[in-house]
Amino acid sequence: MFFVLIVGTIAIGVVAIWAQYYYEQKHIREYQAFCATCGYQFVADRPGAQSDFTQIVPFFDRGYARRWRHQISGQYNGAAFSAFQYDYTVSTGRSSSTYRHAMIQWSSSKALPQFTLGPETFFTRIGQVLGFRDIDFSDDPSFSSSYRLKGWEEVPVRSLFTPLIRQQLTAIPGQHAAGADSTLFWWRDGGLPGPDGFPAFLAAGDQVRAILLQ
């Protein structure tokens, strides 16, 4: 009986691994076909790509099993972008949790101060441990209640987030963004959308890019 139980457990594990591999390859083929049609470039996996940006995106150096994958690159509204899925796992002792983020990296011709922007729930989970200064605008309670803004240098971050930019972001709450120098990241929680949902995802990211880089 014990032997049967062990064999059954192994069989279930093998099936789970095979199913994961099957769906991973299926998604890759779908993205490849989509990119060939749209004139984008596709890279299935970019091991360690996040290491160049750990000072910009808080969770790029968190946990283990970090993966930057399913990267789709090209031009959108005259701006170069790289969209991808970023996964990492955090262990809490007896259990572990895997986090997935659908992200877009934009190249900026505008020099950005280091900043991280997100809704309160995001910073409750991650941002408080970083030691970044929380930047509020006493004259704009709507923005300050919608977003938590942090950055190493307060003055240039305040200069970036003009009244117009704050007004536009307040109108589309729940956005996640981080930037520094010539790099801007935008993301949503969850996996990268498939080909059917990708255009809407890219347009949503471009909307925030246009706001922050105006």
Short mmCIF file of C-alpha atoms in Angstrom, two decimals, residues 19-32 44 70:
data_model
loop_
_atom_site.label_atom_id
_atom_site.label_comp_id
_atom_site.label_asym_id
_atom_site.label_seq_id
_atom_site.Cartn_x
_atom_site.Cartn_y
_atom_site.Cartn_z
CA ALA A 19 1.38 19.83 -18.14
CA GLN A 20 3.39 22.90 -17.10
CA TYR A 21 5.91 22.26 -19.88
CA TYR A 22 3.14 21.67 -22.44
CA TYR A 23 1.33 24.94 -21.68
CA GLU A 24 4.61 26.85 -21.56
CA GLN A 25 5.49 25.64 -25.07
CA LYS A 26 1.96 26.36 -26.26
CA HIS A 27 2.19 29.96 -25.03
CA ILE A 28 5.60 30.37 -26.67
CA ARG A 29 4.26 29.20 -30.04
CA GLU A 30 1.28 31.57 -29.74
CA TYR A 31 3.52 34.54 -28.89
CA GLN A 32 5.92 33.68 -31.73
CA ALA A 44 11.20 33.12 -24.61
CA HIS A 70 8.03 35.81 -22.81
#
